[in-house]
Coordinates of C-alpha atoms in Angstrom, one line a residue:
Chain A
M168 CA -7.3 26.0 -0.3
S169 CA -8.4 25.3 -3.7
V170 CA -12.1 24.9 -4.8
A171 CA -13.3 23.1 -8.0
T172 CA -12.8 26.0 -10.4
D173 CA -9.3 26.0 -10.1
E174 CA -7.5 22.7 -8.5
R175 CA -4.2 23.7 -8.8
T176 CA -2.6 23.9 -5.5
E177 CA 1.3 23.9 -4.3
L178 CA 3.0 21.5 -1.1
C179 CA 5.9 23.6 0.4
G180 CA 6.5 25.3 -2.4
I181 CA 6.1 22.5 -5.2
E182 CA 3.4 24.1 -7.9
L183 CA 1.0 20.7 -8.2
E184 CA -1.5 20.7 -11.1
H185 CA -3.8 19.0 -8.6
P186 CA -3.9 17.8 -5.1
V187 CA -3.6 14.0 -6.1
I188 CA -0.3 12.7 -5.9
N189 CA 0.9 9.0 -5.5
A190 CA 2.4 7.0 -2.8
S191 CA 5.8 5.9 -2.8
G192 CA 6.4 2.4 -4.1
T193 CA 2.8 2.0 -5.7
F194 CA 3.3 3.0 -9.0
D195 CA 6.5 3.0 -11.0
A196 CA 6.8 5.3 -13.5
L197 CA 9.7 4.2 -15.9
A198 CA 7.8 0.6 -15.5
A199 CA 4.5 2.3 -16.7
R200 CA 5.8 3.8 -19.5
R201 CA 7.2 0.4 -20.8
A202 CA 3.8 -1.4 -20.2
F203 CA 1.6 1.3 -21.7
G204 CA 4.0 3.2 -23.7
D205 CA 3.6 7.2 -23.7
A206 CA 0.4 7.5 -22.8
A207 CA 1.0 6.4 -19.1
W208 CA 3.5 9.9 -19.1
E209 CA 0.9 12.0 -21.6
R210 CA -2.2 11.2 -18.9
F211 CA 0.2 11.0 -16.2
P212 CA -2.1 10.3 -13.7
F213 CA -0.6 12.0 -10.8
S214 CA 0.4 16.2 -10.2
A215 CA 4.0 15.0 -8.6
F216 CA 5.7 11.4 -8.7
V217 CA 7.2 10.0 -5.6
S218 CA 9.7 7.9 -6.6
K219 CA 10.0 3.8 -5.0
T220 CA 12.1 4.2 -2.0
I221 CA 15.9 4.2 -2.6
T222 CA 18.5 3.2 -0.1
L223 CA 22.4 4.2 0.0
E224 CA 23.2 0.4 -1.5
P225 CA 21.2 -1.7 -3.6
R226 CA 18.8 -4.2 -2.2
A227 CA 17.6 -7.3 -3.4
G228 CA 14.3 -7.1 -1.5
N229 CA 12.7 -9.9 0.4
P230 CA 12.3 -13.1 -0.4
P231 CA 8.8 -14.5 -1.7
P232 CA 6.1 -14.6 -1.1
R233 CA 5.5 -10.9 -0.7
L234 CA 1.8 -10.1 -1.2
F235 CA -1.1 -11.3 0.5
E236 CA -4.8 -10.4 0.0
A237 CA -6.4 -9.3 3.2
A238 CA -10.3 -8.1 3.7
A239 CA -10.3 -5.2 1.6
G240 CA -6.7 -4.6 1.0
M241 CA -3.6 -6.1 0.8
V242 CA -0.4 -6.9 3.1
N243 CA 3.0 -6.4 1.3
S244 CA 7.0 -7.4 2.4
I245 CA 8.7 -6.0 -0.4
G246 CA 11.8 -5.3 1.0
L247 CA 12.5 -2.1 -0.7
P248 CA 14.4 -3.7 -3.6
N249 CA 16.0 -0.9 -5.5
K250 CA 19.6 -0.2 -7.2
G251 CA 21.0 1.8 -4.4
L252 CA 21.7 5.5 -4.6
E253 CA 24.4 5.2 -7.2
G254 CA 22.4 3.1 -9.2
F255 CA 19.3 5.2 -9.3
A256 CA 21.5 8.5 -9.9
A257 CA 23.1 7.0 -12.9
S258 CA 20.3 5.3 -14.7
D259 CA 16.5 6.2 -13.7
L260 CA 16.9 9.7 -12.3
H261 CA 17.8 11.5 -15.9
E262 CA 14.5 9.2 -17.5
L263 CA 12.5 10.6 -14.3
G264 CA 13.7 14.2 -15.1
E265 CA 11.5 13.8 -18.2
L266 CA 8.2 13.6 -16.5
P267 CA 5.8 16.2 -17.0
V268 CA 5.1 16.5 -13.6
P269 CA 8.1 17.3 -10.5
L270 CA 9.7 14.4 -9.0
I271 CA 9.8 14.1 -5.2
V272 CA 12.7 11.1 -4.2
S273 CA 11.8 8.9 -1.2
V274 CA 14.8 8.0 0.7
M275 CA 15.5 5.6 3.5
A276 CA 18.7 5.3 5.7
T277 CA 19.3 3.1 8.9
S278 CA 22.2 5.7 9.4
R279 CA 22.3 9.6 9.5
E280 CA 25.4 9.3 7.7
A281 CA 23.4 7.4 4.9
F282 CA 20.7 9.6 4.9
A283 CA 23.3 12.3 4.7
E284 CA 24.8 11.0 1.9
M285 CA 21.9 10.4 -0.4
I286 CA 20.4 13.8 0.3
G287 CA 23.7 15.5 -0.4
T288 CA 24.4 13.7 -3.7
L289 CA 20.6 14.1 -5.0
A290 CA 20.1 17.8 -3.5
D291 CA 21.7 19.3 -6.7
R292 CA 20.1 17.6 -9.5
D293 CA 17.3 19.4 -11.2
E294 CA 15.2 16.4 -12.0
V295 CA 14.6 16.4 -8.2
A296 CA 12.0 18.8 -6.7
G297 CA 12.0 17.4 -3.1
F298 CA 12.3 14.6 -0.8
E299 CA 10.2 12.1 1.3
L300 CA 12.0 10.7 4.2
N301 CA 10.8 7.3 4.8
V302 CA 11.6 7.1 8.6
S303 CA 9.6 3.9 9.2
C304 CA 13.1 2.0 10.1
P305 CA 15.6 1.7 12.5
N306 CA 18.9 3.8 13.5
V307 CA 21.4 0.8 13.3
K308 CA 23.1 2.7 16.1
S309 CA 20.3 3.6 18.4
G310 CA 18.1 0.3 17.5
L311 CA 14.8 2.5 17.7
I312 CA 12.7 3.0 15.0
V313 CA 13.4 6.8 14.0
G314 CA 9.8 7.6 13.1
A315 CA 8.9 6.1 16.4
E316 CA 10.8 8.5 18.2
P317 CA 10.7 12.1 19.0
S318 CA 13.7 12.6 19.5
E319 CA 15.4 10.5 16.8
T320 CA 13.1 12.2 14.1
E321 CA 14.0 15.7 15.0
S322 CA 17.6 15.2 15.2
L323 CA 17.8 13.4 11.9
V324 CA 15.7 16.2 9.9
E325 CA 17.6 18.7 12.0
S326 CA 21.2 16.7 10.8
L327 CA 19.8 16.6 7.0
R328 CA 17.7 20.4 6.7
P329 CA 21.6 22.3 5.8
L330 CA 22.1 19.9 2.7
S331 CA 19.3 20.9 0.5
A332 CA 17.2 23.9 -0.2
K333 CA 14.3 21.4 -1.3
P334 CA 11.4 20.3 0.6
L335 CA 11.8 17.5 3.1
I336 CA 8.9 15.9 3.5
V337 CA 8.5 13.2 6.7
K338 CA 6.6 10.0 5.8
L339 CA 5.6 8.6 9.6
T340 CA 4.3 5.6 10.2
P341 CA 1.3 4.6 11.8
N342 CA 2.7 2.1 14.1
V343 CA 2.8 4.3 17.3
A344 CA 0.6 5.3 19.8
D345 CA 0.4 8.9 18.4
P346 CA 1.7 10.0 15.6
A347 CA 1.2 13.8 16.4
P348 CA 4.4 14.2 18.7
I349 CA 6.8 12.6 16.0
A350 CA 5.4 15.3 13.3
A351 CA 5.7 18.2 16.0
A352 CA 9.3 16.6 16.1
A353 CA 9.8 16.8 12.8
E354 CA 8.4 20.1 12.3
R355 CA 10.8 21.3 15.2
G356 CA 14.1 19.6 13.2
G357 CA 13.0 22.0 10.1
A358 CA 10.5 19.6 8.2
D359 CA 8.4 21.2 5.4
A360 CA 5.7 19.0 5.2
I361 CA 4.5 15.5 6.8
S362 CA 2.9 12.4 5.0
L363 CA 1.2 9.9 6.1
I364 CA 0.4 7.1 6.5
N365 CA 2.9 4.5 5.7
T366 CA 1.4 0.9 5.9
I367 CA 0.4 -0.9 9.1
A368 CA 2.4 -3.8 10.7
A369 CA 0.8 -7.2 9.8
A370 CA 1.3 -10.5 9.5
P371 CA -1.1 -12.9 8.0
W372 CA -0.6 -16.7 9.4
S373 CA -2.6 -20.1 8.3
A374 CA -3.3 -22.4 10.2
G375 CA -3.0 -26.1 9.6
S376 CA -0.4 -27.8 7.2
R377 CA 1.1 -24.3 7.1
S378 CA 1.7 -23.3 10.5
E379 CA 4.0 -20.4 9.8
P380 CA 4.0 -16.9 9.0
W381 CA 2.8 -16.3 5.1
L382 CA 4.9 -14.0 3.9
G383 CA 8.5 -14.6 3.0
A384 CA 9.7 -12.3 5.5
G385 CA 7.7 -12.8 8.4
S386 CA 5.5 -9.7 8.5
G387 CA 4.6 -6.8 6.4
G388 CA 2.2 -3.8 6.1
L389 CA -1.5 -3.5 5.5
S390 CA -3.1 -1.0 2.9
G391 CA -6.0 -0.5 1.1
P392 CA -9.6 0.6 1.9
S393 CA -9.3 -1.4 5.4
V394 CA -6.8 1.4 6.7
R395 CA -8.9 4.4 5.6
E396 CA -10.4 5.5 8.5
V397 CA -6.9 4.9 10.9
A398 CA -5.5 7.3 7.8
L399 CA -8.2 9.9 8.3
H400 CA -7.6 9.5 12.5
A401 CA -3.7 10.1 11.9
V402 CA -4.1 13.0 9.2
H403 CA -6.6 14.8 11.4
R404 CA -4.3 14.4 15.1
V405 CA -1.0 15.2 13.0
G406 CA -2.6 18.2 10.8
A407 CA -4.3 19.2 14.6
A408 CA -0.6 19.2 15.7
V409 CA 1.6 21.0 13.2
G410 CA 1.6 24.3 11.3
L411 CA 3.3 22.0 8.4
P412 CA 1.1 20.8 5.0
V413 CA 0.1 17.3 5.5
V414 CA 0.2 14.6 2.7
G415 CA -2.9 12.5 3.4
M416 CA -2.9 8.6 2.5
G417 CA -4.4 5.8 2.7
G418 CA -7.4 3.6 1.2
I419 CA -8.2 6.3 -0.9
E420 CA -10.4 4.7 -3.6
T421 CA -12.8 7.6 -4.9
G422 CA -12.6 11.3 -5.3
R423 CA -15.2 11.5 -1.8
H424 CA -12.1 9.5 -0.4
A425 CA -10.2 12.0 -0.9
A426 CA -12.3 14.7 -0.4
D427 CA -12.4 13.0 3.4
L428 CA -8.9 13.1 4.1
L429 CA -8.6 16.8 2.9
A430 CA -11.4 17.9 5.4
A431 CA -9.7 15.7 8.1
G432 CA -6.6 18.0 7.5
A433 CA -4.4 17.3 4.5
G434 CA -3.5 19.8 1.7
V435 CA -2.5 17.0 -0.7
V436 CA -3.4 13.2 -1.1
A437 CA -1.6 10.3 -2.3
V438 CA -3.1 7.2 -3.9
G439 CA -1.3 4.1 -3.4
T440 CA -2.8 0.5 -3.1
A441 CA -5.7 1.7 -5.7
S442 CA -3.4 2.3 -8.4
F443 CA -2.5 -1.9 -8.4
R444 CA -6.5 -2.1 -9.5
D445 CA -6.5 0.4 -11.9
P446 CA -2.9 1.8 -13.3
A447 CA -5.0 5.0 -14.3
A448 CA -6.8 5.0 -11.1
G449 CA -5.1 8.4 -9.9
L450 CA -7.2 10.3 -12.7
R451 CA -10.4 8.9 -12.1
I452 CA -10.0 10.0 -8.6
R453 CA -8.9 13.6 -9.4
D454 CA -11.8 13.8 -11.5
E455 CA -14.2 12.7 -8.9
L456 CA -12.4 15.1 -6.6
R457 CA -13.7 17.8 -8.4
R458 CA -17.3 17.1 -8.3
F459 CA -16.5 17.5 -4.3
G460 CA -15.3 21.1 -4.7
G461 CA -11.5 19.9 -3.6
T462 CA -11.5 20.5 0.2
A463 CA -15.9 20.1 0.8
R464 CA -16.7 17.5 3.3
A465 CA -18.4 14.9 1.4
S466 CA -21.8 14.5 2.2
G467 CA -24.0 11.5 3.1
D468 CA -24.2 9.0 5.8
P469 CA -21.7 6.7 5.3
H470 CA -23.8 4.2 7.6
R471 CA -26.5 3.7 4.7
Chain B
M872 CA 12.5 -7.5 -30.6
S873 CA 14.0 -9.7 -33.0
A874 CA 13.0 -10.3 -36.5
T875 CA 11.6 -13.8 -35.6
G876 CA 10.2 -12.7 -32.3
F877 CA 6.4 -12.1 -32.0
D878 CA 4.9 -8.7 -31.8
H879 CA 4.8 -7.1 -28.4
P880 CA 1.7 -4.7 -28.2
K881 CA 1.6 -2.2 -25.3
A882 CA -1.7 -2.3 -23.5
P883 CA -4.0 1.1 -23.2
F884 CA -3.4 3.0 -20.2
G885 CA -5.4 2.2 -17.5
R886 CA -8.3 -0.6 -17.0
R887 CA -11.1 -0.9 -19.5
L888 CA -14.6 -2.5 -18.9
A889 CA -15.1 -5.6 -21.4
T890 CA -18.0 -7.2 -22.2
V891 CA -18.6 -11.5 -21.2
E892 CA -19.5 -12.8 -24.6
M893 CA -19.8 -16.5 -23.2
N894 CA -18.7 -18.8 -20.3
A895 CA -18.7 -22.1 -21.3
P896 CA -17.9 -25.2 -19.1
T897 CA -14.9 -27.4 -20.4
G898 CA -14.0 -30.2 -18.5
G899 CA -14.2 -28.9 -14.8
Y900 CA -13.0 -25.8 -15.9
R901 CA -14.5 -22.5 -17.3
L902 CA -13.8 -20.6 -20.8
V903 CA -14.7 -16.9 -20.5
S904 CA -14.9 -14.9 -23.7
A905 CA -15.4 -11.0 -23.6
L906 CA -14.9 -8.7 -25.9
D907 CA -11.9 -6.3 -26.0
S908 CA -13.2 -3.0 -28.0
E909 CA -9.8 -1.3 -27.3
G910 CA -7.0 -3.0 -27.0
P911 CA -4.6 -4.3 -29.4
D912 CA -4.2 -8.5 -30.1
P913 CA -2.5 -10.0 -27.2
A914 CA 1.2 -11.9 -28.2
P915 CA 1.3 -15.7 -26.9
G916 CA 1.9 -15.7 -23.6
Q917 CA 0.9 -12.2 -22.2
F918 CA -1.6 -11.9 -19.7
Y919 CA -4.3 -9.5 -18.7
M920 CA -5.0 -8.2 -14.9
L921 CA -9.3 -9.1 -14.6
A922 CA -11.9 -8.2 -12.3
T923 CA -15.5 -8.7 -12.3
E924 CA -17.5 -5.0 -12.9
R925 CA -20.0 -6.0 -9.9
G926 CA -19.6 -8.2 -6.8
W927 CA -15.7 -7.5 -6.8
G928 CA -15.0 -7.1 -2.8
G929 CA -17.6 -10.1 -0.9
V930 CA -18.8 -10.1 2.4
D931 CA -15.0 -10.6 3.8
G932 CA -13.5 -7.8 1.6
R933 CA -12.2 -10.1 -0.7
P934 CA -11.6 -10.0 -3.7
Y935 CA -10.1 -6.9 -3.8
L936 CA -6.7 -7.4 -6.2
P937 CA -7.5 -8.0 -10.0
R938 CA -6.4 -11.3 -10.6
A939 CA -3.7 -11.8 -13.3
F940 CA -4.9 -14.4 -16.0
S941 CA -2.8 -15.6 -19.5
V942 CA -5.1 -15.5 -22.7
A943 CA -6.4 -18.9 -23.8
S944 CA -7.2 -17.7 -27.3
A945 CA -7.5 -14.2 -29.1
E946 CA -9.5 -13.7 -31.9
R947 CA -9.9 -10.2 -33.9
R948 CA -13.5 -9.0 -34.9
D949 CA -14.7 -5.8 -36.5
A950 CA -15.7 -4.8 -33.2
G951 CA -12.5 -5.4 -30.8
V952 CA -10.5 -8.9 -30.1
R953 CA -12.1 -11.3 -28.7
L954 CA -10.4 -13.1 -25.7
D955 CA -11.0 -16.2 -23.9
F956 CA -9.9 -16.9 -20.1
L957 CA -9.5 -20.8 -19.0
L958 CA -10.6 -20.3 -15.5
E959 CA -11.2 -22.5 -12.1
S960 CA -12.9 -21.7 -8.9
V961 CA -10.5 -22.1 -6.7
G962 CA -10.9 -18.7 -4.4
P963 CA -13.0 -15.6 -3.9
G964 CA -11.3 -13.7 -7.0
T965 CA -11.8 -17.1 -9.6
E966 CA -15.3 -17.7 -8.1
A967 CA -16.6 -14.3 -9.2
L968 CA -14.9 -14.6 -12.8
A969 CA -16.0 -18.2 -12.9
G970 CA -19.4 -16.8 -12.3
L971 CA -19.5 -14.0 -15.2
R972 CA -22.2 -14.2 -17.6
G973 CA -22.9 -12.8 -20.9
G974 CA -23.6 -9.2 -21.0
D975 CA -21.2 -8.9 -17.9
G976 CA -18.9 -6.3 -17.4
L977 CA -15.4 -7.6 -17.0
W978 CA -12.5 -5.0 -15.8
I979 CA -9.3 -5.7 -18.0
T980 CA -5.3 -4.2 -18.1
G981 CA -3.4 -5.6 -20.5
P982 CA -1.9 -7.1 -22.6
L983 CA 1.0 -7.5 -20.2
G984 CA 4.2 -8.8 -19.9
N985 CA 7.0 -10.3 -22.4
P986 CA 5.4 -13.1 -24.9
F987 CA 7.0 -16.0 -25.7
S988 CA 9.9 -15.8 -27.9
A989 CA 10.0 -17.1 -31.1
P990 CA 11.4 -20.6 -31.0
R991 CA 14.7 -19.8 -33.2
D992 CA 15.1 -16.8 -30.7
L993 CA 15.6 -19.6 -28.2
N994 CA 17.5 -22.2 -30.2
P995 CA 18.9 -20.9 -33.8
R996 CA 18.9 -24.5 -34.7
A997 CA 15.1 -25.4 -33.8
A998 CA 13.4 -27.8 -35.7
G999 CA 10.4 -28.0 -33.7
A1000 CA 8.9 -26.9 -30.7
I1001 CA 7.4 -29.0 -27.6
L1002 CA 4.9 -27.3 -25.6
V1003 CA 4.0 -28.9 -22.2
G1004 CA 1.5 -27.6 -20.4
G1005 CA -0.2 -28.7 -17.0
G1006 CA -4.0 -28.0 -15.9
I1007 CA -5.2 -24.5 -16.1
G1008 CA -1.7 -23.6 -17.8
I1009 CA -2.8 -25.0 -21.0
A1010 CA -4.0 -21.6 -21.5
P1011 CA -0.9 -19.5 -22.7
L1012 CA 0.4 -22.7 -24.9
A1013 CA -2.8 -22.3 -26.7
V1014 CA -1.9 -19.3 -28.0
L1015 CA 1.6 -20.2 -28.8
R1016 CA 0.2 -23.2 -30.7
R1017 CA -1.9 -21.2 -33.0
A1018 CA 1.0 -18.6 -33.3
L1019 CA 2.9 -21.4 -34.4
S1020 CA 0.8 -23.0 -36.8
R1021 CA 0.5 -19.7 -38.9
R1022 CA 3.8 -20.0 -39.3
G1023 CA 4.2 -23.1 -39.9
F1024 CA 6.4 -24.2 -37.4
P1025 CA 6.4 -28.2 -36.0
H1026 CA 5.1 -28.4 -33.0
R1027 CA 3.7 -31.2 -30.5
A1028 CA 1.7 -30.5 -27.6
L1029 CA 1.8 -32.6 -24.4
L1030 CA -0.8 -31.6 -21.6
G1031 CA -0.9 -33.3 -18.3
F1032 CA -4.5 -32.9 -16.2
R1033 CA -4.6 -34.0 -12.4
D1034 CA -8.1 -35.9 -12.7
R1035 CA -11.1 -35.3 -14.4
A1036 CA -12.2 -32.7 -12.2
H1037 CA -9.3 -30.7 -12.9
S1038 CA -8.9 -30.8 -16.3
G1039 CA -10.3 -29.3 -19.9
G1040 CA -9.8 -26.9 -22.7
V1041 CA -8.1 -29.3 -24.7
S1042 CA -11.1 -29.6 -27.7
E1043 CA -11.6 -26.0 -27.5
L1044 CA -8.0 -25.1 -27.5
F1045 CA -6.0 -27.5 -29.2
S1046 CA -8.1 -28.8 -31.8
C1047 CA -5.8 -29.8 -35.0
S1048 CA -2.8 -30.0 -33.1
E1049 CA -0.8 -33.4 -32.3
V1050 CA -1.5 -33.5 -28.7
R1051 CA -0.5 -36.1 -26.0
L1052 CA -2.5 -36.7 -22.7
A1053 CA -1.4 -37.4 -19.7
S1054 CA -3.4 -37.5 -16.1
E1055 CA -2.4 -38.4 -12.9
D1056 CA -5.9 -40.8 -12.5
G1057 CA -5.7 -42.3 -15.4
H1058 CA -8.8 -40.7 -16.9
A1059 CA -7.0 -39.6 -20.2
G1060 CA -4.0 -40.6 -22.0
H1061 CA -0.9 -41.6 -20.1
R1062 CA -1.2 -42.7 -16.5
G1063 CA 1.3 -40.5 -14.8
Y1064 CA 2.7 -37.0 -15.3
V1065 CA 3.1 -34.9 -18.1
T1066 CA 7.0 -34.8 -17.9
D1067 CA 7.0 -38.6 -18.6
L1068 CA 5.8 -37.9 -21.6
L1069 CA 8.4 -35.2 -22.4
E1070 CA 11.3 -37.2 -20.8
T1071 CA 10.0 -39.7 -23.5
M1072 CA 10.1 -37.4 -26.3
L1073 CA 13.2 -35.9 -25.2
D1074 CA 15.1 -39.2 -25.1
G1075 CA 13.9 -39.5 -29.1
D1076 CA 14.9 -36.1 -30.2
S1077 CA 18.2 -34.3 -30.7
A1078 CA 18.6 -31.9 -28.1
A1079 CA 20.2 -29.5 -30.2
T1080 CA 17.4 -29.0 -32.6
A1081 CA 14.8 -29.2 -29.9
V1082 CA 13.0 -26.1 -27.9
V1083 CA 10.6 -26.6 -24.8
Y1084 CA 7.9 -24.5 -23.9
A1085 CA 6.0 -25.1 -20.7
C1086 CA 3.2 -23.7 -18.5
G1087 CA 1.3 -25.6 -15.4
P1088 CA 1.9 -25.9 -11.7
P1089 CA 5.1 -24.8 -9.6
A1090 CA 6.6 -28.4 -9.1
M1091 CA 5.6 -29.3 -13.1
L1092 CA 7.5 -26.4 -14.3
E1093 CA 10.5 -27.3 -11.7
A1094 CA 10.8 -30.6 -13.2
V1095 CA 10.6 -29.2 -16.9
R1096 CA 13.1 -26.8 -16.1
A1097 CA 15.5 -29.2 -14.3
M1098 CA 14.8 -31.8 -17.3
S1099 CA 16.0 -29.1 -20.1
L1100 CA 19.1 -27.9 -18.3
E1101 CA 20.2 -31.2 -17.6
R1102 CA 20.1 -32.0 -21.3
G1103 CA 20.6 -28.4 -22.3
V1104 CA 17.5 -28.0 -24.6
A1105 CA 16.4 -24.6 -25.0
C1106 CA 13.4 -23.9 -22.9
E1107 CA 11.5 -21.2 -21.7
L1108 CA 8.4 -21.4 -19.1
A1109 CA 5.6 -19.4 -17.8
L1110 CA 5.1 -18.9 -14.8
E1111 CA 2.8 -17.5 -12.4
T1112 CA 3.4 -15.7 -8.8
P1113 CA 0.5 -13.7 -6.7
M1114 CA 0.8 -10.5 -8.4
A1115 CA -0.9 -7.0 -7.1
C1116 CA -0.8 -4.8 -10.1
G1117 CA 0.9 -6.5 -13.3
F1118 CA 2.7 -3.6 -14.6
G1119 CA 5.7 -3.3 -12.3
A1120 CA 4.3 -1.0 -9.8
C1121 CA 4.3 -3.2 -6.4
F1122 CA 7.1 -6.0 -7.0
G1123 CA 5.3 -8.5 -5.4
C1124 CA 5.8 -10.7 -7.7
A1125 CA 9.4 -11.4 -7.3
V1126 CA 11.0 -14.7 -9.0
P1127 CA 14.4 -15.8 -7.7
L1128 CA 17.2 -15.7 -10.4
A1129 CA 20.2 -18.0 -10.8
E1130 CA 22.7 -14.8 -11.1
G1131 CA 21.1 -14.1 -7.4
G1132 CA 18.7 -11.6 -6.8
Y1133 CA 14.8 -11.4 -8.2
M1134 CA 13.1 -10.2 -11.4
R1135 CA 9.6 -8.8 -11.4
L1136 CA 7.6 -11.7 -13.3
C1137 CA 5.2 -9.2 -14.6
V1138 CA 7.6 -6.4 -16.5
E1139 CA 10.5 -9.4 -17.3
G1140 CA 8.2 -12.2 -17.4
P1141 CA 5.8 -14.5 -17.7
A1142 CA 7.8 -16.0 -20.0
V1143 CA 11.2 -16.9 -18.1
R1144 CA 13.8 -18.4 -20.3
A1145 CA 14.6 -21.6 -17.7
D1146 CA 18.4 -21.2 -17.1
R1147 CA 17.6 -17.5 -15.9
I1148 CA 16.0 -18.4 -13.0
A1149 CA 17.0 -20.3 -9.4
T1150 CA 13.5 -22.4 -9.3
A1151 CA 10.3 -22.4 -11.1
A1152 CA 8.8 -23.6 -7.7
T1153 CA 7.4 -20.2 -7.0
A1154 CA 6.4 -19.4 -3.6
G1155 CA 2.3 -18.7 -2.5
A1156 CA -0.1 -19.8 -4.6
G1157 CA -1.8 -17.0 -6.9
H1158 CA -4.0 -14.8 -5.0
R1159 CA -7.1 -17.3 -6.6

C-alpha cells in the first residue's frame, strides 16, 4: 500500500497518481472547465474522474426542489439527469478523453439488457478506463433493487463480465441490512472492485403549512459529514468480506477522514459532497492525506 | 459573447479566502464588503458562493453548504476587487454571513454563472432599459445599472419592497439613478407592487424598443415574465434556486424550461431570457 513518500497507487489495474478520486455525480469535469477555465483540468483535483451516472435513454431528472441542507450534510433527489448513452458517447466522451486522469464511466439501468448495451457500446472506447455499475436501482423485471439482493447483483455482474476487459466497479447502496453479502455476490459475479457508500435514503419533511415532503420527488439521499461513520462501518464490513479493492466514500472533508477510511479497509477514497463546498477540495484532501502517510490510522481522540 | 455583450470572466479554480472590510446596515438589510485579492472583476449578474471562515456549521450542523449571492457592486482597487453583497438574516447561513465583522475571513468561489445580456443582444432595437428589482433582488441590478451608465445606455429602475424591515440598499446602490419605489406597506413610493409601476411604464412605452431586466422574489419574477411575454417585450430575469455547488456539479438548481426538461441555473443562468423558462416561480426557497 502507498506511503507518504510515494502516493501512487492503482485500482484494479487503473494507475492512479494518488488515492483520491471523486464520487459519481459530485463533480462535473466539463462544467468545471467552463466555469473555471483550463485551471480546473491542469490542477485536476482527482486521480481519476468518475462520470455522473449515464443511462441508456436521456433523462430530465426529478422535479425541483432537489436539494435540502441537512444537519452536517444535504439530501438530494436529482434523479440522474443525463444525455443518455448516445448523447454521452457522441459529445461528452470525446472531450472527457482529454482529461489528464483516467475516466471511469458510471452507468445505471433498470434491465440487464440496457446495462449490457451501455457496457457493450463503451467497452472499446479508448477514453474509458473502467466502469462503475450503479446498482442502487430496481430491475424492472424482478422489481427488486439490484444492489439489495445478492442474487440480482451476482447475475448482473456475471452477465456483464464478458462484455469488457475493462474493470467493473460495483457501487453499493448502504440502504441494506448488511452490504457484505452483496459485495461477496459481486465478487462471485466477477467484479474487479467495490465502491461504497451511495447516499442514505432520506426524506426531509416540513410540519405546518407545507404538510408534504420537501423534495419534489418525495425522497432522496443523505450525504456529507453526517454519513461518515456509516461509511466507515460499511467499508470495514465489506473490506473484511471480500478480496476485492474497495473505493471508500462518505463524508470525507479532510485528509484525516480519508486516512480513516483507508484504515477501515478502503484502497482508494472518493470525495463527494465536499466538492460542492470547494471545487478544489480534492486537492486539499490529497495534500492533507500525505501528512497521514496514506494509510496510517489517524491519531487522536475523536471525542476531544 | 457578442461584441456588445459584457465580458464573462472565469473564476479562479477553488474557493479562496477574502477579507471582510465592512458590514453596514442599510434599511433592514446588511451590506457586506470583502476584498478579493485574486479574482477578476465580476460581470453584472454573476454570483459567488459564500461561507464564513469561522462558525460555518452551528449547533445543529447547519449551515453546511455555501450560499449563492449576486454581487451588488464591485470596485477595482490596487489590492484586488472589493465585492459588496446585500444580505438579510433569514436562516443559519445568512445569519452567519450577516454577522461578519471587518477583518473576518469570507470563503468565496466565483464569479460564477452567465452575466446579464447586453440590451441590444436581447432586443436589437432597444432604446432604453427598465430594471425591476424586488427586495434583496435589487443587488444584481445595481451592478447592471452602473454598467449601463458607463455605456451611456438609458435606463430607469423600479424597486419594490414588502415593508420597511425588508428594504434597503437603495441609497447605497442606486444613487444617481432614475428610481421609482413601491412598497406593499406604503412606507416608500407607490403603495403596492413594483409590477404595478412596470405595467404603467410599459403602457407608455413602445414594446418594440424596450428591454426589461428583473430580479426579485419568485412571485414577482413570474409576474414580470408573464407581463413581458404578453406584451412581446424583451426580458431577462435573474433567478434564484437552492444551489449546493454553483459550478454545474450538483444538478440541484433545476429550473423548468419552456421546451420541457430543466436547465442548471448555475451554469445556464442565473440570468435567463423570460421566454426560455416555463416559470419563474422557482420551487423551494434558497438555503438561507
